[in-house]
Tab-separated table of C-alpha atoms in Angstrom:
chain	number	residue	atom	x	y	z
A	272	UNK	CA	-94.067	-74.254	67.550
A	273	UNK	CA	-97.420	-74.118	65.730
A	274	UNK	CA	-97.970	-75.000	62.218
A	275	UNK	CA	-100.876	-75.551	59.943
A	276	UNK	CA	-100.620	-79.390	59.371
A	277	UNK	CA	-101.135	-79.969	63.142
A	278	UNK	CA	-104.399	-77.962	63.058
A	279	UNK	CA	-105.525	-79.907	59.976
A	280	UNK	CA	-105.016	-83.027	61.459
A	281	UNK	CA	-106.649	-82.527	64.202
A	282	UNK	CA	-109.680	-81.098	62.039
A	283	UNK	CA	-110.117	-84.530	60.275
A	284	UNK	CA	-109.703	-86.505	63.750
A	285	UNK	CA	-112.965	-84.469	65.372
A	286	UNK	CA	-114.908	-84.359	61.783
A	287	UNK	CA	-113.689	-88.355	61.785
A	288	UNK	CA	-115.504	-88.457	65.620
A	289	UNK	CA	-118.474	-86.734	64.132
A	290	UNK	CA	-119.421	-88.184	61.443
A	291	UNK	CA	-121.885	-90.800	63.586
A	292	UNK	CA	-123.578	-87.842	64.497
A	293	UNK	CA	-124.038	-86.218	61.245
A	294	UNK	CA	-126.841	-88.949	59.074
A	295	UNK	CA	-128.760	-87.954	62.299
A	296	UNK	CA	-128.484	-84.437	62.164
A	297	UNK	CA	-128.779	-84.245	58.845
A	298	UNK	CA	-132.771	-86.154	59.107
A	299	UNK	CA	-133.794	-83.969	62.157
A	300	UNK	CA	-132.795	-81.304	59.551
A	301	UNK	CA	-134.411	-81.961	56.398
A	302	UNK	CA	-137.372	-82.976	58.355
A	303	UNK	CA	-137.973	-79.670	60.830
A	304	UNK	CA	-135.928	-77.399	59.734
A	305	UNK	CA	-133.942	-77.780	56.812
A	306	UNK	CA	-132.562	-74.315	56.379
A	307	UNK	CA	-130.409	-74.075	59.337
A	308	UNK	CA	-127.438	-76.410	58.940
A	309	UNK	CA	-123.926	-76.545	56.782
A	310	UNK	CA	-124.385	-80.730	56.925
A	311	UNK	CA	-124.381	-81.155	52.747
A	312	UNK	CA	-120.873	-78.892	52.057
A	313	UNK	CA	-123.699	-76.091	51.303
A	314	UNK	CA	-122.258	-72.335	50.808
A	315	UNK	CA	-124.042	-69.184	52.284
A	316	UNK	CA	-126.740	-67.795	50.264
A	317	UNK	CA	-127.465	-70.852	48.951
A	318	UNK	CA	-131.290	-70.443	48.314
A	319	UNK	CA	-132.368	-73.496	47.166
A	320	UNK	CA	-135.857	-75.112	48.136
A	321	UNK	CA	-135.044	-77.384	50.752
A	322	UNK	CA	-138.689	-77.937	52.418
A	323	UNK	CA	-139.988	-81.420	50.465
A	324	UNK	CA	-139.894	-83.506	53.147
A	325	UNK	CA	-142.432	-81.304	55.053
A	326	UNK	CA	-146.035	-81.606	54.775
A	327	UNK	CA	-147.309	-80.399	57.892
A	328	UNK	CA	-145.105	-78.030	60.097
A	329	UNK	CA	-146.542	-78.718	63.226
A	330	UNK	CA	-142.659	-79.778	64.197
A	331	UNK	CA	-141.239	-76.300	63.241
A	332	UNK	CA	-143.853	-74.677	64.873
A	333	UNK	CA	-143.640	-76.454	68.070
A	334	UNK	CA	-139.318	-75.530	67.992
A	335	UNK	CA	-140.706	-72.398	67.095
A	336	UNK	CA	-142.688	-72.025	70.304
A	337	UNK	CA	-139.784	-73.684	72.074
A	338	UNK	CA	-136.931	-71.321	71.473
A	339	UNK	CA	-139.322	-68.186	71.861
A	340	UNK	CA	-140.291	-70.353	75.350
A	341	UNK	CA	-136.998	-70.603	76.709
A	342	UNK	CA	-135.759	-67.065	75.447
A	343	UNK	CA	-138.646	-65.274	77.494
A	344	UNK	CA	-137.915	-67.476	80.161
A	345	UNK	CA	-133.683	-67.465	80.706
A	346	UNK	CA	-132.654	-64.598	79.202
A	347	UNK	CA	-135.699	-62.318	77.959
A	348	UNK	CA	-133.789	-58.604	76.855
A	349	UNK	CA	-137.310	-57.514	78.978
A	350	UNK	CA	-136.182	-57.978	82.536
A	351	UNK	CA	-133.148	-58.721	84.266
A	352	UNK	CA	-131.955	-62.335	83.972
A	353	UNK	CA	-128.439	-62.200	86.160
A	354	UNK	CA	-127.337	-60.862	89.002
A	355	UNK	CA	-123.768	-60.325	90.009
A	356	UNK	CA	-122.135	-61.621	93.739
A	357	UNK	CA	-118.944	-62.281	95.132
A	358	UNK	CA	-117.602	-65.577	96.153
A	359	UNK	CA	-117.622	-63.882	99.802
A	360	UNK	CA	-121.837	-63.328	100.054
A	361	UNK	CA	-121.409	-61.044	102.937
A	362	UNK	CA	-118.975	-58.505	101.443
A	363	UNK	CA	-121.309	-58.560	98.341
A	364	UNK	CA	-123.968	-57.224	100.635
A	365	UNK	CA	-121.942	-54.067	101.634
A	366	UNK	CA	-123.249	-50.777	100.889
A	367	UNK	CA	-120.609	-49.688	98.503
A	368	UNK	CA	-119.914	-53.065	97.227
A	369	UNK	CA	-123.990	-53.864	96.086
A	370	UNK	CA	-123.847	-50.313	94.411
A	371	UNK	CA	-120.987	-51.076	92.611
A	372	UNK	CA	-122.430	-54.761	91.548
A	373	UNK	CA	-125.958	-53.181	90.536
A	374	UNK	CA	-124.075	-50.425	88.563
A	375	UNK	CA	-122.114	-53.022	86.614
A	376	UNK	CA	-125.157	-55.337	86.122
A	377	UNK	CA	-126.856	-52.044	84.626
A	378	UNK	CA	-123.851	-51.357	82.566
A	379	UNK	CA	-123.760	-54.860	81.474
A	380	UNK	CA	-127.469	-54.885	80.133
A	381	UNK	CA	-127.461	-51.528	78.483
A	382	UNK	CA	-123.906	-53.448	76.187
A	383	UNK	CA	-126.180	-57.261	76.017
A	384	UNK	CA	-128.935	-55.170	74.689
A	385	UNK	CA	-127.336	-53.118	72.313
A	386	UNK	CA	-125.028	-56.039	71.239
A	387	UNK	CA	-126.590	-59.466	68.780
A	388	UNK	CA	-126.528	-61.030	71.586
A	389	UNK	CA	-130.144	-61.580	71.814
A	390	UNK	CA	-130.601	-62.165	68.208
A	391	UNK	CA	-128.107	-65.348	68.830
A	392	UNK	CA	-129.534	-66.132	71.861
A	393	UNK	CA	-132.895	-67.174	70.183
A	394	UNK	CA	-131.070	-69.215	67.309
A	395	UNK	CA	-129.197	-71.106	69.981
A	396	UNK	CA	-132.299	-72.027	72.016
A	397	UNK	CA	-133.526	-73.328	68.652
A	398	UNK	CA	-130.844	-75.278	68.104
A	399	UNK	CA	-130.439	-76.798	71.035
A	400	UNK	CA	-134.029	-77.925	70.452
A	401	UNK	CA	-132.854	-79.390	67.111
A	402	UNK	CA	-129.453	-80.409	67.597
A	403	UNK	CA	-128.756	-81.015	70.916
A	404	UNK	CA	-125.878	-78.700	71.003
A	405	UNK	CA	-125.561	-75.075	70.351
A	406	UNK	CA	-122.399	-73.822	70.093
A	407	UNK	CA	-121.821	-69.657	69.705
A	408	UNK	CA	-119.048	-67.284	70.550
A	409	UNK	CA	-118.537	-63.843	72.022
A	410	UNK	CA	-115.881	-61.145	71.036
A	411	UNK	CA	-114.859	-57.380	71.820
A	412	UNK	CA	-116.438	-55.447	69.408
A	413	UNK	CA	-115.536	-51.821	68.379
A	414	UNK	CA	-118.677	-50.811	67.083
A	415	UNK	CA	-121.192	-52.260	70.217
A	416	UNK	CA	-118.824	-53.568	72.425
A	417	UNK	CA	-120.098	-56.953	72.403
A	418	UNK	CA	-120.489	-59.426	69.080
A	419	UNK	CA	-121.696	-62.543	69.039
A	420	UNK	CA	-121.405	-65.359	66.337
A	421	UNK	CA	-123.695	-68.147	65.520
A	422	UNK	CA	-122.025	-71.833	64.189
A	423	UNK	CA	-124.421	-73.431	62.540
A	424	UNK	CA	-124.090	-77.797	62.771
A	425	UNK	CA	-121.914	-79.343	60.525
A	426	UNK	CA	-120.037	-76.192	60.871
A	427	UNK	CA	-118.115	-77.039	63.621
A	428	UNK	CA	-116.662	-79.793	65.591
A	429	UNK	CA	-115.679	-80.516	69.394
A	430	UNK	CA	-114.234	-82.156	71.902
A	431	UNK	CA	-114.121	-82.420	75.808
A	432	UNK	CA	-111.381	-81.026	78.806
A	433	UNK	CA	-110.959	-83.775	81.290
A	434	UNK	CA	-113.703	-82.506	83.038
A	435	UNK	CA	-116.318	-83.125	80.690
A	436	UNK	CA	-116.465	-79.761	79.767
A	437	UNK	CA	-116.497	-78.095	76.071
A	438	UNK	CA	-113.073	-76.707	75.664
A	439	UNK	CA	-111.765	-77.421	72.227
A	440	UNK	CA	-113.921	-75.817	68.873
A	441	UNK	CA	-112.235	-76.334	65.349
A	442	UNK	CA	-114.668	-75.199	62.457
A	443	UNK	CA	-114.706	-74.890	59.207
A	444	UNK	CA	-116.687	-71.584	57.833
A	445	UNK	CA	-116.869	-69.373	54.326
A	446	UNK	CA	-115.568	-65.973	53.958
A	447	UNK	CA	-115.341	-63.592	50.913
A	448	UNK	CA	-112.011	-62.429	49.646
A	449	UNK	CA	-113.105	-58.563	50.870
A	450	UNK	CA	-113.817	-60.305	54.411
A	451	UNK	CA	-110.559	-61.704	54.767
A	452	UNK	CA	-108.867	-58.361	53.842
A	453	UNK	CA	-110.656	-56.203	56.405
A	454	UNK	CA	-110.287	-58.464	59.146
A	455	UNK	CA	-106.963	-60.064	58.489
A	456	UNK	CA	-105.470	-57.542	55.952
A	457	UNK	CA	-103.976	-58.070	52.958
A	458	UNK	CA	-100.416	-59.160	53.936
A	459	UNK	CA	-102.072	-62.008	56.183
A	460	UNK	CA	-103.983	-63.755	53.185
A	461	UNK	CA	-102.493	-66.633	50.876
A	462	UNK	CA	-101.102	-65.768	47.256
A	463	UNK	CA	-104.266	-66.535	45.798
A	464	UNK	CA	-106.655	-64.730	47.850
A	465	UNK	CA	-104.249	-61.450	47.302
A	466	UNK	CA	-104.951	-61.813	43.458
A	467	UNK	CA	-108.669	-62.067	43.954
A	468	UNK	CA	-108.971	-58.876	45.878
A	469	UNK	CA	-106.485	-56.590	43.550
A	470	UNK	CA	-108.739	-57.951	40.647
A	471	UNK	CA	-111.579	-56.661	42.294
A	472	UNK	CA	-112.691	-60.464	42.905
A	473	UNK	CA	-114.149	-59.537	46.723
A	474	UNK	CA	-117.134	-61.707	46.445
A	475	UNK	CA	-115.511	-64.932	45.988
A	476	UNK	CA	-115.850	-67.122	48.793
A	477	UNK	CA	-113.008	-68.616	50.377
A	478	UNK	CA	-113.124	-71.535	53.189
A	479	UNK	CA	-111.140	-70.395	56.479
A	480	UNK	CA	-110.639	-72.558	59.191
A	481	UNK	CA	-110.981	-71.363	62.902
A	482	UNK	CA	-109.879	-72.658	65.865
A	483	UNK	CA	-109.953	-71.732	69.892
A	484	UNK	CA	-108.154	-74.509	72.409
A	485	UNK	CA	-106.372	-74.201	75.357
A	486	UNK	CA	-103.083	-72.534	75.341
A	487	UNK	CA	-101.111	-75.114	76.994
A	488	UNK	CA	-98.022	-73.534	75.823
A	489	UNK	CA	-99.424	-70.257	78.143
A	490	UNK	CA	-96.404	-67.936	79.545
A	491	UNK	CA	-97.603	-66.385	82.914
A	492	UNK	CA	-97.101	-62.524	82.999
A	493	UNK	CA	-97.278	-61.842	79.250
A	494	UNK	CA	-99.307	-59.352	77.825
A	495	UNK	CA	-99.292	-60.647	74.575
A	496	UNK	CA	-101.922	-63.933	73.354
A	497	UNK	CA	-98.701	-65.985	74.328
A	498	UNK	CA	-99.982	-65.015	78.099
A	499	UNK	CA	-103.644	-65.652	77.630
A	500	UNK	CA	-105.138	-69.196	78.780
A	501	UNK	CA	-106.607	-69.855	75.608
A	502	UNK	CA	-105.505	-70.122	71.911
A	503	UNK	CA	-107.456	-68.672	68.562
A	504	UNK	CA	-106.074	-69.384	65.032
A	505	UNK	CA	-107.248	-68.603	61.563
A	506	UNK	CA	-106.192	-70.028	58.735
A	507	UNK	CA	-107.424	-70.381	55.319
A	508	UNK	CA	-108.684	-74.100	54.453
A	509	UNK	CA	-108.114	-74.087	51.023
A	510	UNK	CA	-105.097	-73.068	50.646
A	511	UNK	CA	-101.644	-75.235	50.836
A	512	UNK	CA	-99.225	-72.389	52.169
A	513	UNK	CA	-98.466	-73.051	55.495
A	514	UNK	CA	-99.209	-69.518	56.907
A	515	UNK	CA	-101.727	-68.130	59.805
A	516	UNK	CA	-104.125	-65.491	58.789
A	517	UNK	CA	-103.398	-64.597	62.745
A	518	UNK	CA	-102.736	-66.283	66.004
A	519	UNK	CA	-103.866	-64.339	68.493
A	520	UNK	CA	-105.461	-65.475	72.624
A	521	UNK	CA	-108.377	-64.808	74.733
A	522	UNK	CA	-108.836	-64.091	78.823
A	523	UNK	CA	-111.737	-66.552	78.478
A	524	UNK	CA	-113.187	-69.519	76.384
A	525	UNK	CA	-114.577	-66.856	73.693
A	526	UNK	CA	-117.116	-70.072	72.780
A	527	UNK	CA	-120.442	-70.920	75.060
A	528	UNK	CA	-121.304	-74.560	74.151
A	529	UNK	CA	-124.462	-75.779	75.515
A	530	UNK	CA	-126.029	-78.870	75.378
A	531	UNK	CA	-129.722	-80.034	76.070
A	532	UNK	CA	-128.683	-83.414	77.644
A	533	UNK	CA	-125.886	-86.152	77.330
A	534	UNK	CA	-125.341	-89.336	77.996
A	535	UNK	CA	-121.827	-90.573	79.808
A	536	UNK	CA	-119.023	-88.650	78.009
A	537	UNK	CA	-120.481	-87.763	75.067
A	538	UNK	CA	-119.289	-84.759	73.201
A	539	UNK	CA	-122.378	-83.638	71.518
A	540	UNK	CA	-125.913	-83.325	73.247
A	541	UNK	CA	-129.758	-84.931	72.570
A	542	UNK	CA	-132.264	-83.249	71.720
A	543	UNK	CA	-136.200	-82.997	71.927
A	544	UNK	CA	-136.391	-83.051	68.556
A	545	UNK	CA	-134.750	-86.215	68.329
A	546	UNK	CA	-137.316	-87.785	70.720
A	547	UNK	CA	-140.200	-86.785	68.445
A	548	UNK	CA	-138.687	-87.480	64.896
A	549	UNK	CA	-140.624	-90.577	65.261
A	550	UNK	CA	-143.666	-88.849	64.949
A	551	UNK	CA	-142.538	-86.062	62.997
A	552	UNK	CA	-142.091	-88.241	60.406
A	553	UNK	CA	-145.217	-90.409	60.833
A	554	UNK	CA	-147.016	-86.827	61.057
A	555	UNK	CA	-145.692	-86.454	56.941
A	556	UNK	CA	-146.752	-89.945	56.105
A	557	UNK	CA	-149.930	-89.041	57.687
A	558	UNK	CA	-150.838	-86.206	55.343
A	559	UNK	CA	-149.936	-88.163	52.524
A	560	UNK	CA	-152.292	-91.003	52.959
A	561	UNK	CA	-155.189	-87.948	54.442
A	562	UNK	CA	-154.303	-85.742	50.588
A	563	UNK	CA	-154.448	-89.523	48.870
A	564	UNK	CA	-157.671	-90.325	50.509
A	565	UNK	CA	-159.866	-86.790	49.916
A	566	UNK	CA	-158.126	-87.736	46.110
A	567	UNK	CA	-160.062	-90.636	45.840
A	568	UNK	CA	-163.125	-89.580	47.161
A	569	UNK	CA	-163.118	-86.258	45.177
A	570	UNK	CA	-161.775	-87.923	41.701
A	571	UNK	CA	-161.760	-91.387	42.693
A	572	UNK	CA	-160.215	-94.165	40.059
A	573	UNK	CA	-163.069	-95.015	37.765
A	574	UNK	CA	-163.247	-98.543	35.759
A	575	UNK	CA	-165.661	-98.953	32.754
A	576	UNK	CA	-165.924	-100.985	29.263
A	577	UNK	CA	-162.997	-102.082	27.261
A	578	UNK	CA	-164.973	-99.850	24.443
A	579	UNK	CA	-163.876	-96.665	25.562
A	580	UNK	CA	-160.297	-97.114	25.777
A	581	UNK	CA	-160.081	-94.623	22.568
A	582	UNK	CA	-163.280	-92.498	23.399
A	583	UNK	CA	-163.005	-89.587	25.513
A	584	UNK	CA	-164.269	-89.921	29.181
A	585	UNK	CA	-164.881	-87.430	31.660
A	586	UNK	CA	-165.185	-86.728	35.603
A	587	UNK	CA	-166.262	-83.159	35.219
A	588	UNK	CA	-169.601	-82.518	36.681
A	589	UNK	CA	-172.394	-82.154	34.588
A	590	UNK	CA	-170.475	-83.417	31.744
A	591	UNK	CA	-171.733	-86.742	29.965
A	592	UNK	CA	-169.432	-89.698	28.747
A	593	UNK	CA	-171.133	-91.780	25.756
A	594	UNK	CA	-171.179	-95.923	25.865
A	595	UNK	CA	-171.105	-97.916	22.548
A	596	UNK	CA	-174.323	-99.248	21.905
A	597	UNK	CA	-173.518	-102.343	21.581
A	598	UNK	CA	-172.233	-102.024	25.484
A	599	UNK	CA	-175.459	-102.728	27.434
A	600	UNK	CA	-174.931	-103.476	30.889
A	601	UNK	CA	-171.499	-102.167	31.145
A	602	UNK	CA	-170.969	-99.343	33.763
A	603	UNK	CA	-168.678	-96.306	33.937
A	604	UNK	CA	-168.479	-96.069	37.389
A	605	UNK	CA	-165.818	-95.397	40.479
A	606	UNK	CA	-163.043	-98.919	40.745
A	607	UNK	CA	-163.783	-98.848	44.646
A	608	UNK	CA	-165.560	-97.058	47.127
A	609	UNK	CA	-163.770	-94.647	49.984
A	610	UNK	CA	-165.758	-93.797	52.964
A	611	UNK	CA	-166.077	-89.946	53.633
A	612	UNK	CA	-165.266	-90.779	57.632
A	613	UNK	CA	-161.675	-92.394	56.402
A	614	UNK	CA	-160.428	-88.923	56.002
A	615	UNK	CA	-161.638	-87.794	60.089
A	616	UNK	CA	-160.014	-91.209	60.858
A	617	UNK	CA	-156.463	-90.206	59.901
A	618	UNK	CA	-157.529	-86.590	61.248
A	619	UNK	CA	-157.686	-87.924	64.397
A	620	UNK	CA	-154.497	-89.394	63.957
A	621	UNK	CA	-152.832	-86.732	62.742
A	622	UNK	CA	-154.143	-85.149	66.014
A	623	UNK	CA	-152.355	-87.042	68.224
A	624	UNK	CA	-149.529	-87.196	66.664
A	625	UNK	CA	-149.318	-83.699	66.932
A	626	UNK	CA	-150.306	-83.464	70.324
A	627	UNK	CA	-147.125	-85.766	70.954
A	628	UNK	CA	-144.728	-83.556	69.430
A	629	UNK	CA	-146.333	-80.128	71.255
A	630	UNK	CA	-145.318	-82.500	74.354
A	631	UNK	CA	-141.983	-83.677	73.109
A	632	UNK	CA	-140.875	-79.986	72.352
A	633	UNK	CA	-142.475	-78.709	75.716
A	634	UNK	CA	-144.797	-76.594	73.462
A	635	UNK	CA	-147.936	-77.289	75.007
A	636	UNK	CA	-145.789	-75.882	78.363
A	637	UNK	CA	-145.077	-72.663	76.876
A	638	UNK	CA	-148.408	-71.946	75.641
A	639	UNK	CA	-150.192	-72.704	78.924
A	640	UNK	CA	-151.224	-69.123	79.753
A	641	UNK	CA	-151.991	-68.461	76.369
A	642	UNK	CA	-154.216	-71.524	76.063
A	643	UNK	CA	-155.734	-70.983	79.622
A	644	UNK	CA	-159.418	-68.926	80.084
A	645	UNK	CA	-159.532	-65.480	79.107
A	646	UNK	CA	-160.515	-64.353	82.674
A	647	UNK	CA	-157.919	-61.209	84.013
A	648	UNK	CA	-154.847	-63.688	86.624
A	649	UNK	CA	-153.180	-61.562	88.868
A	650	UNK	CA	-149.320	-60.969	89.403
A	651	UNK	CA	-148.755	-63.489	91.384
A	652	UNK	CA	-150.198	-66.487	89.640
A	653	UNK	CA	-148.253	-65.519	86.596
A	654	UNK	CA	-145.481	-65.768	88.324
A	655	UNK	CA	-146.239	-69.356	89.414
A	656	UNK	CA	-147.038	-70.300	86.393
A	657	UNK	CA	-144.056	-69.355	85.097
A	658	UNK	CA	-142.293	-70.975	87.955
A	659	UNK	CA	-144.232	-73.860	87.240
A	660	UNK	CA	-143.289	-74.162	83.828
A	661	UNK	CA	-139.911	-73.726	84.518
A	662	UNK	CA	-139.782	-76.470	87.283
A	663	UNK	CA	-140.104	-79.090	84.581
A	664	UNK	CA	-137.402	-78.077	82.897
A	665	UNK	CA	-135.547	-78.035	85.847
A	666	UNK	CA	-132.300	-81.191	84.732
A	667	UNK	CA	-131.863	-79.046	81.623
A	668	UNK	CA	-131.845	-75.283	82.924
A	669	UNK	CA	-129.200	-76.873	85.572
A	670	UNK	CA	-126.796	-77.732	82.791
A	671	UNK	CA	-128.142	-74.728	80.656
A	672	UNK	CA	-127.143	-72.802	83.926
A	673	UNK	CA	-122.856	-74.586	84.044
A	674	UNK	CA	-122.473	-74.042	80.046
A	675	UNK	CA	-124.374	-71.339	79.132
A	676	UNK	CA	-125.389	-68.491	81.268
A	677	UNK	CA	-122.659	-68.060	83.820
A	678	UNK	CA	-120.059	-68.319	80.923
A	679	UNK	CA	-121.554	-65.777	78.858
A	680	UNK	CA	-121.768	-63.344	82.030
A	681	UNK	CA	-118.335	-63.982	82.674
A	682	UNK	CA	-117.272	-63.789	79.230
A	683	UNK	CA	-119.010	-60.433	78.505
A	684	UNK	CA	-118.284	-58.737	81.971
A	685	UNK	CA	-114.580	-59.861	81.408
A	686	UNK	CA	-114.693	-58.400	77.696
A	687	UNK	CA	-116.497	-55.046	79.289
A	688	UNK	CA	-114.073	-54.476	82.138
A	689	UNK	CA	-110.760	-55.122	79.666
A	690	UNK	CA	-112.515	-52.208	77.123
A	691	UNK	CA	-112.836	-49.391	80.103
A	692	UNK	CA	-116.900	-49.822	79.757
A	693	UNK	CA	-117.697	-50.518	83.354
A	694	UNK	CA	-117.387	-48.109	86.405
């Protein structure tokens, strides 16, 4: 038998196996993109300026360029990205069969494309840029069908089947007291939460706990979640009753968890971002010392006669500072000397430093037509090219491929053929 305490134990274990992770997380962060994590205990809406580590944003514009990169590339909403077979390829090819696999695959783009999906889609590629791992997950949806939520890192927390594979997700997320009574209902919510909501208290927010994990406790032939291969729990975090919001089961792993590349059995992925916070963060030091220099060369740090200590002096041009008389020989003039060609020097630097993290984020890749000559390339060669560029990310589209694509296909066309939606 379930109870709470078991599922908050097991919360503290994986945030205990985390926590390595999280220092690093955390400085990839603050340093490309600090508005896109839960890493600090921060709350939603939480609008404070988080951007002073970041000087020049050549990072975030190169994960920019690499999320928009690998949406248009795996999964663009513009063209079909799947295509649906049968484990037997020749009765696949059958007349009636194919008809009925291109009418699903139609049926299944017309829900992906009227669903977030896509909208996720692009936050995950970005993460996975960032992080390393980019977990999401898809449910039924009355409204569109298909609804997809993001988990933004420190969010959420992990851990591997025996095969290596994401199959456990326990995370920790904020809800208002009017969110938890529409989806849970009243009856469902703690003591607490119930006197929020008949004071009129809706806004309040409320951490709930959520967790999907195998259901090894599964009953073959039930109907019910008790007969469904996985498990999915809420319950609220804050609260010391030892109640469920609801228990309730899924046909499939409702959570796609993919991860840009890992080492041995390593729960949570690298990154590109993590290869170039080297020079991310020599890029910022950079443009410190290149503002510092055109300082000094523009209002450079003057020295003069002991005499004017009390007198006023000025830097403004055309304006005239006044020695004693009795200071002949003494000099008003700059305490050193900067060479204008100091500030190109670092520009240069800054340059390649730059040029580094375009490479480290595949950047320069993605923008290879759009840097190429402005001459009219026919069908065909942008179709190499895009080949091409897709060929060197071949290692990571492979894994992108086991924990991302076919899983969400599956998971949607399972979701669409339980709700009636497909022929």
């Amino acid at each position: 038998m379930d109870d709470v305490a078991r599922y908050r134990k097991r919360w503290k274990s994986l945030c205990s196996e985390r926590s390595s992770w999280e220092s690093h997380w955390r400085e990839l962060s603050e340093h490309i993109l600090p508005r896109h994590s839960r890493l600090s205990g921060d709350t939603p809406n939480d609008g404070r300026k988080r951007s002073s580590k970041i000087i020049n944003s050549a990072a975030t514009k190169a994960l920019r360029v690499l999320s928009a990169g690998m949406m248009s590339g795996l999964t663009s909403p513009a063209r079909p990205w799947f295509r649906l077979t049968l484990p037997d390829a020749s009765l696949a090819e059958q007349g009636p069969v194919r008809e009925w696999l291109d009418a699903v695959e139609r049926h299944m783009a017309t829900a992906l494309a009227k669903s977030n999906v896509y909208n996720i889609l692009h936050g995950v590629y970005r993460d996975l840029g960032l992080i390393g791992t980019a977990p999401f997950r898809v449910e039924p949806d009355d409204e569109d069908g298909l609804r997809a939520y993001a988990m933004p890192v420190g969010q959420y927390a992990l851990a591997n089947s025996a095969r290596l594979a994401i199959d456990t997700t326990y995370r920790e997320l904020s809800m208002t007291v009017g969110q938890l009574v529409e989806q849970f209902g009243k009856n469902a919510c703690s003591g607490p939460v119930r006197d929020m909501y008949e004071r009129g208290d809706v806004d309040h927010w409320v951490k709930v706990m959520h967790v999907i994990e195998p259901n090894r406790d599964m009953q073959p032939g039930r109907a019910d979640a008790a007969g469904m291969p996985w498990r999915s729990v809420w319950f609220e975090a804050s609260s010391n009753e030892d109640r469920f919001l609801s228990i309730g089961g899924a046909h499939e792993n409702p959570v796609m968890a993919p991860r840009w590349d890992l080492a041995g059995e390593d729960v949570y992925g690298s990154s590109p971002a993590m290869d170039a916070l080297g020079d991310v963060k020599g890029l910022q030091l950079l443009e410190r010392r290149k503002l510092q220099t055109v300082d000094k060369i523009v209002t450079p740090p003057m020295v003069g006669p002991q005499s004017l200590q009390h007198n006023r002096v000025s830097l403004l041009p055309g304006d005239t500072t006044y020695l004693p008389d009795n200071a002949a020989g003494a000099r008003f003039e700059p305490a050193m000397k900067v060479e204008p060609n100091a500030v190109q020097v670092i520009e240069l630097s800054i340059q390649n430093h730059k040029e580094r993290i375009d490479s480290a984020f595949f950047a320069d890749l993605w923008l290879m037509l759009a840097a190429s000559d402005r001459r009219q390339i026919t069908a065909r060669e942008v179709a190499e090219r895009h080949e091409e560029k897709m060929l060197q990310l071949g290692p990571v589209l492979e894994r992108l491929q086991d924990e991302l694509l076919d899983p969400l296909v599956d998971r949607c066309f399972g979701i669409l053929l339980r709700g009636g939606q497909l022929p």
